[in-house]
Amino acid sequence: MYSDRVMDHFTNPRNVGEIPDANGVGEVGNARCGDIMKMWIKVENNVITDIKFKTFGCGAAIATSSMITEMAKGKTLEEAEQITNQQVAEALEGLPPVKMHCSNLAADALTAAIADYKKRAAGTSA
Ligand code: FES
């Protein structure tokens, strides 16, 4: 059912944990299954220098989160915002159609973390 890539990221997920001094945090829930995802980002000079996640999600949610953290690290905020759940699924060599909604969790959490960072940055410069 799952590609080798998905199994690799599921059994050995990258960037699991929290970033204590993160400057952006996103938490989202999946309306379809009720699973929860939280993502922390550290942004320096508009670049995501560190990113970590924790989830109460399924295996596909873990694999997509792991993959999106690898894709987002080192990218500018604008580049990271462009990452879609479709691209994450492609990087994982595909997800079963019934599991595509799980990849939304990872993409939405990243978007929420970036939005949180921007909100904080706007607050401190005002
Ligand atoms: Fe909930 Fe996959 S079933 S994230």
PDB file of C-alpha atoms and ligand atoms in Angstrom:
ATOM      1  CA  MET A   1       0.000   0.000   0.000  1.00  0.00           C
ATOM      2  CA  TYR A   2       2.845   2.445   0.832  1.00  0.00           C
ATOM      3  CA  SER A   3       5.959   3.302  -1.156  1.00  0.00           C
ATOM      4  CA  ASP A   4       9.416   2.553   0.274  1.00  0.00           C
ATOM      5  CA  ARG A   5       9.884   6.270   0.715  1.00  0.00           C
ATOM      6  CA  VAL A   6       6.767   6.577   2.871  1.00  0.00           C
ATOM      7  CA  MET A   7       7.817   3.578   4.954  1.00  0.00           C
ATOM      8  CA  ASP A   8      11.294   5.073   5.401  1.00  0.00           C
ATOM      9  CA  HIS A   9       9.931   8.396   6.680  1.00  0.00           C
ATOM     10  CA  PHE A  10       7.319   6.650   8.799  1.00  0.00           C
ATOM     11  CA  THR A  11       9.730   4.291  10.543  1.00  0.00           C
ATOM     12  CA  ASN A  12      12.556   6.822  10.740  1.00  0.00           C
ATOM     13  CA  PRO A  13      10.937  10.261  10.787  1.00  0.00           C
ATOM     14  CA  ARG A  14      13.223  13.289  10.473  1.00  0.00           C
ATOM     15  CA  ASN A  15      12.988  16.411  12.628  1.00  0.00           C
ATOM     16  CA  VAL A  16      10.683  15.093  15.335  1.00  0.00           C
ATOM     17  CA  GLY A  17      10.486  17.188  18.492  1.00  0.00           C
ATOM     18  CA  GLU A  18      10.109  20.772  19.561  1.00  0.00           C
ATOM     19  CA  ILE A  19      12.213  23.906  19.143  1.00  0.00           C
ATOM     20  CA  PRO A  20      12.208  25.712  22.501  1.00  0.00           C
ATOM     21  CA  ASP A  21      13.176  29.083  21.022  1.00  0.00           C
ATOM     22  CA  ALA A  22      11.093  28.773  17.857  1.00  0.00           C
ATOM     23  CA  ASN A  23       9.804  32.039  16.442  1.00  0.00           C
ATOM     24  CA  GLY A  24       6.842  30.470  14.675  1.00  0.00           C
ATOM     25  CA  VAL A  25       4.482  27.725  15.858  1.00  0.00           C
ATOM     26  CA  GLY A  26       1.573  26.211  13.950  1.00  0.00           C
ATOM     27  CA  GLU A  27      -1.007  23.784  15.282  1.00  0.00           C
ATOM     28  CA  VAL A  28      -3.733  22.337  13.116  1.00  0.00           C
ATOM     29  CA  GLY A  29      -6.316  19.610  13.320  1.00  0.00           C
ATOM     30  CA  ASN A  30      -7.534  17.420  10.517  1.00  0.00           C
ATOM     31  CA  ALA A  31     -11.285  17.848  10.192  1.00  0.00           C
ATOM     32  CA  ARG A  32     -11.592  14.459   8.543  1.00  0.00           C
ATOM     33  CA  CYS A  33     -10.009  12.282  11.201  1.00  0.00           C
ATOM     34  CA  GLY A  34      -9.484  14.544  14.209  1.00  0.00           C
ATOM     35  CA  ASP A  35      -5.709  14.065  14.241  1.00  0.00           C
ATOM     36  CA  ILE A  36      -3.490  16.914  15.425  1.00  0.00           C
ATOM     37  CA  MET A  37      -0.187  18.285  14.182  1.00  0.00           C
ATOM     38  CA  LYS A  38       2.128  20.872  15.682  1.00  0.00           C
ATOM     39  CA  MET A  39       5.105  22.403  13.901  1.00  0.00           C
ATOM     40  CA  TRP A  40       7.858  24.706  15.138  1.00  0.00           C
ATOM     41  CA  ILE A  41      10.056  26.848  12.899  1.00  0.00           C
ATOM     42  CA  LYS A  42      13.151  28.897  13.548  1.00  0.00           C
ATOM     43  CA  VAL A  43      13.522  31.717  11.057  1.00  0.00           C
ATOM     44  CA  GLU A  44      16.673  33.743  10.553  1.00  0.00           C
ATOM     45  CA  ASN A  45      17.048  36.384   7.838  1.00  0.00           C
ATOM     46  CA  ASN A  46      13.824  35.162   6.208  1.00  0.00           C
ATOM     47  CA  VAL A  47      15.165  31.602   5.941  1.00  0.00           C
ATOM     48  CA  ILE A  48      13.842  28.554   7.823  1.00  0.00           C
ATOM     49  CA  THR A  49      16.997  27.378   9.583  1.00  0.00           C
ATOM     50  CA  ASP A  50      15.320  24.753  11.754  1.00  0.00           C
ATOM     51  CA  ILE A  51      11.958  22.987  11.782  1.00  0.00           C
ATOM     52  CA  LYS A  52      10.469  20.263  13.949  1.00  0.00           C
ATOM     53  CA  PHE A  53       7.108  18.601  14.404  1.00  0.00           C
ATOM     54  CA  LYS A  54       5.018  16.453  16.710  1.00  0.00           C
ATOM     55  CA  THR A  55       1.827  14.734  15.723  1.00  0.00           C
ATOM     56  CA  PHE A  56      -0.991  12.575  16.971  1.00  0.00           C
ATOM     57  CA  GLY A  57      -1.534  11.615  13.364  1.00  0.00           C
ATOM     58  CA  CYS A  58      -1.432   8.373  11.419  1.00  0.00           C
ATOM     59  CA  GLY A  59       1.568   6.896   9.616  1.00  0.00           C
ATOM     60  CA  ALA A  60       0.928   8.925   6.472  1.00  0.00           C
ATOM     61  CA  ALA A  61       0.767  12.114   8.556  1.00  0.00           C
ATOM     62  CA  ILE A  62       4.108  11.251  10.156  1.00  0.00           C
ATOM     63  CA  ALA A  63       5.726  10.485   6.795  1.00  0.00           C
ATOM     64  CA  THR A  64       4.411  13.668   5.123  1.00  0.00           C
ATOM     65  CA  SER A  65       5.476  15.825   8.079  1.00  0.00           C
ATOM     66  CA  SER A  66       8.925  14.309   8.060  1.00  0.00           C
ATOM     67  CA  MET A  67       9.216  14.936   4.321  1.00  0.00           C
ATOM     68  CA  ILE A  68       7.911  18.515   4.466  1.00  0.00           C
ATOM     69  CA  THR A  69      10.416  19.428   7.194  1.00  0.00           C
ATOM     70  CA  GLU A  70      13.222  18.220   4.935  1.00  0.00           C
ATOM     71  CA  MET A  71      11.789  20.165   2.001  1.00  0.00           C
ATOM     72  CA  ALA A  72      11.278  23.387   4.000  1.00  0.00           C
ATOM     73  CA  LYS A  73      14.602  23.522   5.831  1.00  0.00           C
ATOM     74  CA  GLY A  74      16.933  26.069   4.252  1.00  0.00           C
ATOM     75  CA  LYS A  75      14.177  27.629   2.178  1.00  0.00           C
ATOM     76  CA  THR A  76      12.994  31.232   2.364  1.00  0.00           C
ATOM     77  CA  LEU A  77       9.543  31.804   3.830  1.00  0.00           C
ATOM     78  CA  GLU A  78       8.213  32.574   0.362  1.00  0.00           C
ATOM     79  CA  GLU A  79       9.632  29.335  -1.063  1.00  0.00           C
ATOM     80  CA  ALA A  80       8.341  27.297   1.882  1.00  0.00           C
ATOM     81  CA  GLU A  81       4.873  28.769   1.489  1.00  0.00           C
ATOM     82  CA  GLN A  82       4.771  27.426  -2.064  1.00  0.00           C
ATOM     83  CA  ILE A  83       5.195  23.790  -0.961  1.00  0.00           C
ATOM     84  CA  THR A  84       1.921  21.974  -1.568  1.00  0.00           C
ATOM     85  CA  ASN A  85       0.702  18.702  -0.132  1.00  0.00           C
ATOM     86  CA  GLN A  86       0.752  17.410  -3.710  1.00  0.00           C
ATOM     87  CA  GLN A  87       4.498  18.070  -3.951  1.00  0.00           C
ATOM     88  CA  VAL A  88       5.071  16.354  -0.621  1.00  0.00           C
ATOM     89  CA  ALA A  89       3.128  13.320  -1.801  1.00  0.00           C
ATOM     90  CA  GLU A  90       5.176  13.256  -5.019  1.00  0.00           C
ATOM     91  CA  ALA A  91       8.434  13.469  -3.054  1.00  0.00           C
ATOM     92  CA  LEU A  92       7.231  10.403  -1.141  1.00  0.00           C
ATOM     93  CA  GLU A  93       6.618   8.590  -4.433  1.00  0.00           C
ATOM     94  CA  GLY A  94       2.885   8.844  -3.964  1.00  0.00           C
ATOM     95  CA  LEU A  95       0.302   8.273  -1.266  1.00  0.00           C
ATOM     96  CA  PRO A  96      -2.779   6.068  -1.478  1.00  0.00           C
ATOM     97  CA  PRO A  97      -5.759   8.269  -2.457  1.00  0.00           C
ATOM     98  CA  VAL A  98      -7.520   7.609   0.859  1.00  0.00           C
ATOM     99  CA  LYS A  99      -4.460   8.988   2.628  1.00  0.00           C
ATOM    100  CA  MET A 100      -4.066  12.232   0.681  1.00  0.00           C
ATOM    101  CA  HIS A 101      -6.020  14.156   3.317  1.00  0.00           C
ATOM    102  CA  CYS A 102      -3.303  13.276   5.822  1.00  0.00           C
ATOM    103  CA  SER A 103      -0.765  15.250   3.802  1.00  0.00           C
ATOM    104  CA  ASN A 104      -2.903  18.372   4.279  1.00  0.00           C
ATOM    105  CA  LEU A 105      -2.066  18.231   7.958  1.00  0.00           C
ATOM    106  CA  ALA A 106       1.652  18.707   7.312  1.00  0.00           C
ATOM    107  CA  ALA A 107       1.182  21.440   4.703  1.00  0.00           C
ATOM    108  CA  ASP A 108      -1.381  23.278   6.846  1.00  0.00           C
ATOM    109  CA  ALA A 109       0.836  23.138   9.943  1.00  0.00           C
ATOM    110  CA  LEU A 110       3.759  24.617   8.012  1.00  0.00           C
ATOM    111  CA  THR A 111       1.532  27.381   6.625  1.00  0.00           C
ATOM    112  CA  ALA A 112       0.221  28.091  10.133  1.00  0.00           C
ATOM    113  CA  ALA A 113       3.751  28.239  11.585  1.00  0.00           C
ATOM    114  CA  ILE A 114       4.833  30.712   8.890  1.00  0.00           C
ATOM    115  CA  ALA A 115       1.715  32.828   9.507  1.00  0.00           C
ATOM    116  CA  ASP A 116       2.507  32.811  13.242  1.00  0.00           C
ATOM    117  CA  TYR A 117       6.076  33.921  12.546  1.00  0.00           C
ATOM    118  CA  LYS A 118       4.854  36.773  10.351  1.00  0.00           C
ATOM    119  CA  LYS A 119       2.342  37.857  12.967  1.00  0.00           C
ATOM    120  CA  ARG A 120       5.034  37.934  15.649  1.00  0.00           C
ATOM    121  CA  ALA A 121       7.464  39.770  13.373  1.00  0.00           C
ATOM    122  CA  ALA A 122       4.824  42.391  12.545  1.00  0.00           C
ATOM    123  CA  GLY A 123       4.102  42.792  16.260  1.00  0.00           C
ATOM    124  CA  THR A 124       7.707  43.395  17.250  1.00  0.00           C
ATOM    125  CA  SER A 125       8.440  45.878  14.477  1.00  0.00           C
ATOM    126  CA  ALA A 126       5.293  47.946  15.108  1.00  0.00           C
TER     127      ALA A 126
HETATM  128 FE1  FES B   1      -5.591  11.396  10.368  1.00  0.00          FE
HETATM  129 FE2  FES B   1      -4.071  10.427   8.541  1.00  0.00          FE
HETATM  130  S1  FES B   1      -5.836   9.533   9.300  1.00  0.00           S
HETATM  131  S2  FES B   1      -3.866  12.297   9.536  1.00  0.00           S
END
